[in-house]
PDB file of C-alpha atoms in Angstrom:
ATOM      1  CA  MET A1391      11.079  24.436 261.202  1.00 94.00           C
ATOM      2  CA  LYS A1392      13.462  22.562 262.883  1.00 97.00           C
ATOM      3  CA  ASP A1393      11.701  21.395 265.485  1.00 97.00           C
ATOM      4  CA  GLU A1394       9.207  19.398 263.203  1.00 98.00           C
ATOM      5  CA  PHE A1395      12.981  18.192 261.309  1.00 98.00           C
ATOM      6  CA  ILE A1396      13.991  16.564 264.650  1.00 98.00           C
ATOM      7  CA  ALA A1397      10.892  15.020 265.382  1.00 98.00           C
ATOM      8  CA  LEU A1398      10.540  13.312 261.651  1.00 98.00           C
ATOM      9  CA  LEU A1399      13.877  12.171 262.168  1.00 98.00           C
ATOM     10  CA  ARG A1400      13.302  10.637 265.908  1.00 98.00           C
ATOM     11  CA  SER A1401       9.950   9.238 265.288  1.00 98.00           C
ATOM     12  CA  THR A1402      12.189   6.297 263.009  1.00 98.00           C
ATOM     13  CA  GLU A1403      13.987   5.061 265.921  1.00 96.00           C
ATOM     14  CA  ARG A1404      16.781   4.636 263.867  1.00 96.00           C
ATOM     15  CA  GLN A1405      20.086   3.571 266.016  1.00 95.00           C
ATOM     16  CA  GLY A1406      22.200   6.517 265.531  1.00 96.00           C
ATOM     17  CA  ILE A1407      19.475   9.032 264.735  1.00 97.00           C
ATOM     18  CA  ASP A1408      20.661  11.384 267.891  1.00 97.00           C
ATOM     19  CA  ASN A1409      24.277  10.958 266.267  1.00 97.00           C
ATOM     20  CA  VAL A1410      23.376  11.966 263.302  1.00 97.00           C
ATOM     21  CA  ILE A1411      21.040  15.375 264.824  1.00 98.00           C
ATOM     22  CA  ALA A1412      23.909  16.459 266.892  1.00 97.00           C
ATOM     23  CA  TYR A1413      26.203  16.939 263.534  1.00 96.00           C
ATOM     24  CA  LEU A1414      23.807  18.375 261.684  1.00 97.00           C
ATOM     25  CA  GLU A1415      24.141  21.257 264.837  1.00 96.00           C
ATOM     26  CA  LYS A1416      27.350  21.574 265.086  1.00 95.00           C
ATOM     27  CA  VAL A1417      27.979  22.282 261.004  1.00 93.00           C
ATOM     28  CA  GLY A1418      24.781  24.586 261.137  1.00 92.00           C
ATOM     29  CA  PHE A1419      22.947  22.142 258.597  1.00 95.00           C
ATOM     30  CA  PHE A1420      19.561  24.515 260.130  1.00 96.00           C
ATOM     31  CA  GLU A1421      21.098  27.712 259.219  1.00 94.00           C
ATOM     32  CA  ALA A1422      22.768  26.609 255.484  1.00 91.00           C
ATOM     33  CA  PRO A1423      21.745  27.501 252.122  1.00 90.00           C
ATOM     34  CA  ALA A1424      19.749  25.243 250.199  1.00 89.00           C
ATOM     35  CA  SER A1425      22.221  26.783 247.506  1.00 83.00           C
ATOM     36  CA  VAL A1426      24.806  29.162 246.141  1.00 81.00           C
ATOM     37  CA  SER A1427      22.435  31.174 243.677  1.00 76.00           C
ATOM     38  CA  LYS A1428      19.451  28.866 242.477  1.00 76.00           C
ATOM     39  CA  HIS A1429      17.055  27.350 245.012  1.00 78.00           C
ATOM     40  CA  LEU A1430      16.779  28.250 248.163  1.00 87.00           C
ATOM     41  CA  SER A1431      20.074  30.236 248.233  1.00 81.00           C
ATOM     42  CA  GLU A1432      19.021  31.970 251.739  1.00 89.00           C
ATOM     43  CA  GLU A1433      19.515  31.145 255.511  1.00 88.00           C
ATOM     44  CA  GLY A1434      17.488  28.081 256.785  1.00 92.00           C
ATOM     45  CA  GLY A1435      17.256  26.994 252.621  1.00 93.00           C
ATOM     46  CA  LEU A1436      18.816  23.619 253.113  1.00 95.00           C
ATOM     47  CA  LEU A1437      16.321  22.861 256.066  1.00 97.00           C
ATOM     48  CA  ALA A1438      13.389  24.262 254.102  1.00 96.00           C
ATOM     49  CA  HIS A1439      14.112  22.279 251.121  1.00 96.00           C
ATOM     50  CA  SER A1440      14.625  18.895 252.560  1.00 97.00           C
ATOM     51  CA  LEU A1441      11.080  19.320 254.447  1.00 98.00           C
ATOM     52  CA  ASN A1442       9.601  20.055 250.826  1.00 97.00           C
ATOM     53  CA  VAL A1443      10.940  17.138 249.494  1.00 97.00           C
ATOM     54  CA  TYR A1444       9.552  14.995 252.549  1.00 98.00           C
ATOM     55  CA  ARG A1445       6.629  16.658 251.981  1.00 98.00           C
ATOM     56  CA  MET A1446       5.960  15.862 248.209  1.00 97.00           C
ATOM     57  CA  ALA A1447       7.220  12.407 248.849  1.00 98.00           C
ATOM     58  CA  LYS A1448       4.186  11.956 251.480  1.00 98.00           C
ATOM     59  CA  SER A1449       1.842  13.563 248.758  1.00 97.00           C
ATOM     60  CA  LEU A1450       3.351  11.207 245.810  1.00 97.00           C
ATOM     61  CA  LYS A1451       2.823   7.920 248.114  1.00 97.00           C
ATOM     62  CA  PRO A1452      -1.097   7.272 247.950  1.00 97.00           C
ATOM     63  CA  GLN A1453      -0.806   7.764 244.115  1.00 96.00           C
ATOM     64  CA  LEU A1454       1.776   5.123 243.687  1.00 94.00           C
ATOM     65  CA  VAL A1455       0.428   2.897 246.325  1.00 96.00           C
ATOM     66  CA  ALA A1456      -2.996   3.899 244.270  1.00 96.00           C
ATOM     67  CA  LEU A1457      -1.496   2.373 241.016  1.00 95.00           C
ATOM     68  CA  LYS A1458       0.290  -0.484 241.552  1.00 94.00           C
ATOM     69  CA  ALA A1459      -0.482  -1.345 245.380  1.00 95.00           C
ATOM     70  CA  GLU A1460       2.969  -3.413 245.670  1.00 93.00           C
ATOM     71  CA  VAL A1461       5.645  -0.635 246.263  1.00 93.00           C
ATOM     72  CA  GLU A1462       3.391   0.135 249.438  1.00 95.00           C
ATOM     73  CA  GLU A1463       5.329  -2.468 251.213  1.00 94.00           C
ATOM     74  CA  GLN A1464       9.407  -0.730 249.800  1.00 93.00           C
ATOM     75  CA  LEU A1465       7.637   2.424 250.582  1.00 97.00           C
ATOM     76  CA  PRO A1466       8.038   2.622 254.697  1.00 97.00           C
ATOM     77  CA  ASP A1467       7.792   6.017 256.171  1.00 97.00           C
ATOM     78  CA  ALA A1468      10.939   5.680 258.417  1.00 98.00           C
ATOM     79  CA  SER A1469      12.529   5.332 254.877  1.00 98.00           C
ATOM     80  CA  ILE A1470      11.116   8.299 253.494  1.00 98.00           C
ATOM     81  CA  ILE A1471      11.604   9.900 255.941  1.00 98.00           C
ATOM     82  CA  ILE A1472      14.508   9.042 256.388  1.00 98.00           C
ATOM     83  CA  ALA A1473      15.995   9.390 252.459  1.00 98.00           C
ATOM     84  CA  THR A1474      13.844  12.514 252.389  1.00 98.00           C
ATOM     85  CA  LEU A1475      15.673  14.632 255.882  1.00 98.00           C
ATOM     86  CA  LEU A1476      18.877  14.122 254.826  1.00 98.00           C
ATOM     87  CA  HIS A1477      19.428  13.176 251.326  1.00 96.00           C
ATOM     88  CA  ASP A1478      21.726  16.641 251.265  1.00 94.00           C
ATOM     89  CA  ILE A1479      23.494  16.648 254.213  1.00 95.00           C
ATOM     90  CA  CYS A1480      27.205  16.901 252.398  1.00 90.00           C
ATOM     91  CA  LYS A1481      25.843  20.363 251.546  1.00 90.00           C
ATOM     92  CA  ALA A1482      25.247  21.198 255.868  1.00 87.00           C
ATOM     93  CA  ASN A1483      29.039  22.525 255.798  1.00 85.00           C
ATOM     94  CA  ILE A1484      30.592  23.409 251.935  1.00 84.00           C
ATOM     95  CA  TYR A1485      28.752  27.069 252.142  1.00 84.00           C
ATOM     96  CA  HIS A1486      30.373  30.501 254.175  1.00 82.00           C
ATOM     97  CA  LYS A1487      29.205  33.991 253.867  1.00 85.00           C
ATOM     98  CA  THR A1488      30.556  36.334 251.236  1.00 85.00           C
ATOM     99  CA  MET A1489      29.947  39.759 249.416  1.00 87.00           C
ATOM    100  CA  LYS A1490      29.139  39.646 245.624  1.00 88.00           C
ATOM    101  CA  TRP A1491      28.061  42.503 243.090  1.00 89.00           C
ATOM    102  CA  ARG A1492      26.062  42.697 240.372  1.00 89.00           C
ATOM    103  CA  LYS A1493      24.185  45.556 238.402  1.00 92.00           C
ATOM    104  CA  ASP A1494      21.018  47.017 239.503  1.00 93.00           C
ATOM    105  CA  GLU A1495      17.698  48.785 237.640  1.00 93.00           C
ATOM    106  CA  GLN A1496      20.112  51.471 237.157  1.00 94.00           C
ATOM    107  CA  ASN A1497      22.846  49.265 235.508  1.00 94.00           C
ATOM    108  CA  ARG A1498      25.180  50.190 238.315  1.00 94.00           C
ATOM    109  CA  TRP A1499      27.485  48.026 240.880  1.00 95.00           C
ATOM    110  CA  GLU A1500      26.338  47.168 244.061  1.00 93.00           C
ATOM    111  CA  GLN A1501      26.989  44.691 246.450  1.00 92.00           C
ATOM    112  CA  TYR A1502      25.309  42.359 247.727  1.00 87.00           C
ATOM    113  CA  ASP A1503      25.007  39.763 250.323  1.00 84.00           C
ATOM    114  CA  ALA A1504      25.721  35.966 248.755  1.00 80.00           C
ATOM    115  CA  TYR A1505      26.777  31.914 249.587  1.00 83.00           C
ATOM    116  CA  ASP A1506      31.003  30.744 247.679  1.00 84.00           C
ATOM    117  CA  VAL A1507      30.955  27.268 248.004  1.00 83.00           C
ATOM    118  CA  ASP A1508      34.081  25.213 249.158  1.00 85.00           C
ATOM    119  CA  TYR A1509      34.050  21.750 248.011  1.00 78.00           C
ATOM    120  CA  SER A1510      37.439  21.206 249.817  1.00 79.00           C
ATOM    121  CA  ARG A1511      37.229  19.431 252.919  1.00 80.00           C
ATOM    122  CA  PHE A1512      36.145  15.758 251.305  1.00 77.00           C
ATOM    123  CA  PRO A1513      35.364  15.846 247.893  1.00 74.00           C
ATOM    124  CA  VAL A1514      33.576  12.448 247.218  1.00 80.00           C
ATOM    125  CA  GLY A1515      30.129  13.010 244.657  1.00 75.00           C
ATOM    126  CA  HIS A1516      26.843  15.102 246.079  1.00 80.00           C
ATOM    127  CA  GLY A1517      24.779  11.484 246.717  1.00 86.00           C
ATOM    128  CA  GLU A1518      28.229   9.596 247.770  1.00 89.00           C
ATOM    129  CA  LYS A1519      29.404  12.546 250.523  1.00 92.00           C
ATOM    130  CA  SER A1520      25.765  12.597 252.262  1.00 95.00           C
ATOM    131  CA  VAL A1521      25.688   8.105 252.900  1.00 96.00           C
ATOM    132  CA  ILE A1522      29.198   8.414 253.669  1.00 95.00           C
ATOM    133  CA  MET A1523      29.062  11.077 256.351  1.00 95.00           C
ATOM    134  CA  LEU A1524      25.473   8.796 257.689  1.00 97.00           C
ATOM    135  CA  LEU A1525      27.371   5.288 257.898  1.00 97.00           C
ATOM    136  CA  ARG A1526      30.004   7.315 259.315  1.00 96.00           C
ATOM    137  CA  LEU A1527      27.572   9.206 262.505  1.00 97.00           C
ATOM    138  CA  GLY A1528      26.925   5.805 262.604  1.00 97.00           C
ATOM    139  CA  LEU A1529      23.209   5.321 261.188  1.00 97.00           C
ATOM    140  CA  GLU A1530      22.009   2.315 260.491  1.00 95.00           C
ATOM    141  CA  LEU A1531      20.207   2.328 256.741  1.00 97.00           C
ATOM    142  CA  THR A1532      18.981   0.389 254.322  1.00 96.00           C
ATOM    143  CA  ASN A1533      19.822  -1.271 251.642  1.00 94.00           C
ATOM    144  CA  ASP A1534      16.942   0.949 249.674  1.00 95.00           C
ATOM    145  CA  GLU A1535      17.767   3.851 251.985  1.00 97.00           C
ATOM    146  CA  ILE A1536      21.310   4.100 250.747  1.00 96.00           C
ATOM    147  CA  LEU A1537      20.155   4.129 246.466  1.00 92.00           C
ATOM    148  CA  ALA A1538      18.545   6.099 247.532  1.00 94.00           C
ATOM    149  CA  ILE A1539      20.153   8.995 248.748  1.00 95.00           C
ATOM    150  CA  ARG A1540      22.974   8.141 246.593  1.00 92.00           C
ATOM    151  CA  TRP A1541      21.357   8.594 243.000  1.00 87.00           C
ATOM    152  CA  HIS A1542      19.073  11.640 244.724  1.00 88.00           C
ATOM    153  CA  MET A1543      20.227  13.086 241.675  1.00 81.00           C
ATOM    154  CA  GLY A1544      18.756  11.060 239.340  1.00 72.00           C
ATOM    155  CA  ALA A1545      21.361  11.512 235.669  1.00 57.00           C
ATOM    156  CA  TRP A1546      21.851  15.112 236.817  1.00 56.00           C
ATOM    157  CA  ASN A1547      25.017  13.780 238.676  1.00 59.00           C
ATOM    158  CA  LEU A1548      25.790  10.506 236.681  1.00 54.00           C
ATOM    159  CA  PRO A1549      29.341  10.624 235.170  1.00 56.00           C
ATOM    160  CA  PHE A1550      28.497  10.084 231.077  1.00 54.00           C
ATOM    161  CA  GLN A1551      31.895   7.967 230.385  1.00 54.00           C
ATOM    162  CA  SER A1552      31.363   6.021 232.875  1.00 53.00           C
ATOM    163  CA  PHE A1553      29.520   2.777 231.973  1.00 51.00           C
ATOM    164  CA  GLU A1554      28.927   1.089 235.854  1.00 57.00           C
ATOM    165  CA  ASP A1555      27.189   4.341 236.609  1.00 57.00           C
ATOM    166  CA  LYS A1556      25.048   4.243 233.778  1.00 51.00           C
ATOM    167  CA  CYS A1557      23.865   0.496 234.417  1.00 52.00           C
ATOM    168  CA  ASN A1558      24.411   1.890 238.382  1.00 55.00           C
ATOM    169  CA  ILE A1559      21.602   4.168 237.753  1.00 55.00           C
ATOM    170  CA  SER A1560      19.019   2.150 235.891  1.00 54.00           C
ATOM    171  CA  GLU A1561      18.743  -0.754 238.114  1.00 58.00           C
ATOM    172  CA  ALA A1562      18.360   1.791 241.556  1.00 54.00           C
ATOM    173  CA  ALA A1563      15.886   3.368 239.187  1.00 57.00           C
ATOM    174  CA  GLN A1564      13.994   0.344 239.999  1.00 71.00           C
ATOM    175  CA  HIS A1565      13.801   0.798 243.721  1.00 83.00           C
ATOM    176  CA  PRO A1566      10.527   3.327 244.394  1.00 92.00           C
ATOM    177  CA  LEU A1567      12.209   4.947 247.189  1.00 94.00           C
ATOM    178  CA  THR A1568      14.681   6.124 244.635  1.00 91.00           C
ATOM    179  CA  SER A1569      12.190   7.274 241.953  1.00 91.00           C
ATOM    180  CA  LEU A1570      10.356   8.513 245.014  1.00 95.00           C
ATOM    181  CA  MET A1571      13.227  10.376 246.122  1.00 94.00           C
ATOM    182  CA  GLN A1572      14.567  11.662 243.495  1.00 92.00           C
ATOM    183  CA  ALA A1573      10.984  13.080 241.643  1.00 93.00           C
ATOM    184  CA  SER A1574      10.386  14.484 244.667  1.00 95.00           C
ATOM    185  CA  ASP A1575      13.614  16.341 245.463  1.00 94.00           C
ATOM    186  CA  MET A1576      13.333  17.602 241.285  1.00 93.00           C
ATOM    187  CA  LEU A1577       9.294  18.300 241.373  1.00 94.00           C
ATOM    188  CA  ALA A1578      10.467  20.600 244.832  1.00 95.00           C
ATOM    189  CA  THR A1579      13.615  22.214 243.867  1.00 91.00           C
ATOM    190  CA  HIS A1580      11.942  23.167 240.860  1.00 91.00           C
ATOM    191  CA  ILE A1581       8.074  23.478 240.922  1.00 92.00           C
ATOM    192  CA  LEU A1582       7.536  24.418 245.172  1.00 89.00           C
ATOM    193  CA  GLU A1583      11.366  26.369 244.940  1.00 92.00           C
ATOM    194  CA  GLY A1584      11.604  27.624 241.497  1.00 78.00           C
TER     195      GLY A1584
END
C-alpha cells in the first residue's frame, strides 16, 4: 500500500511532494491508525483509509461526469490524488500506543493494546491543520484542493456558533472537489471501513 500511495503522490509531479513524502516517513504516517477506536484503529490504518478515500473518489468521478459533464475539468486526477491521500496528514503524529482495560465475554477485566491521542502539539482544527502542514512543507496547492482538504469532514467539523463557518461550508460545498472529497471520506469511513 505504501508504494502505491507514494507512486500516486509522485505522479502529480507537484512541487513540494518529495518534502511531504519525507515528512510522512519521519512522523510515522504509514504506521499510524486512522482513529483511536472507530474506523481502522490499527497499525497502518491511516494509510489504508487514505487509499480507500482515493479509490472511492476515483470510482465516483465517472458517475458525476456522466450526470454533469462540466464538472470534469474541475476534478483533475492530480487534485483528487492530493486531496484524498493527504486530507488526514494532521493525524500522522497524534496517536501513541497504550494499554486499556475492558470487560471480556465472561465480564472479567482484561488489558488490550489500544491507541490514545494527543492534540497538544498544534491544536488547530482538523482540516485546517492538514492544509497548514502541507503548505508549510512547501506543497503547491490549488484553491480547490485547499477547500476540499479543509472541509473534508463536512458539517461534522463545523462549529455551529460560527456564522462565518456556516457560510464558508455552504460556499465550499459548491466546489465539485470538496463535495467529492466529503462523500468519498464518509463512504470510505462508514461503508468500506465500518
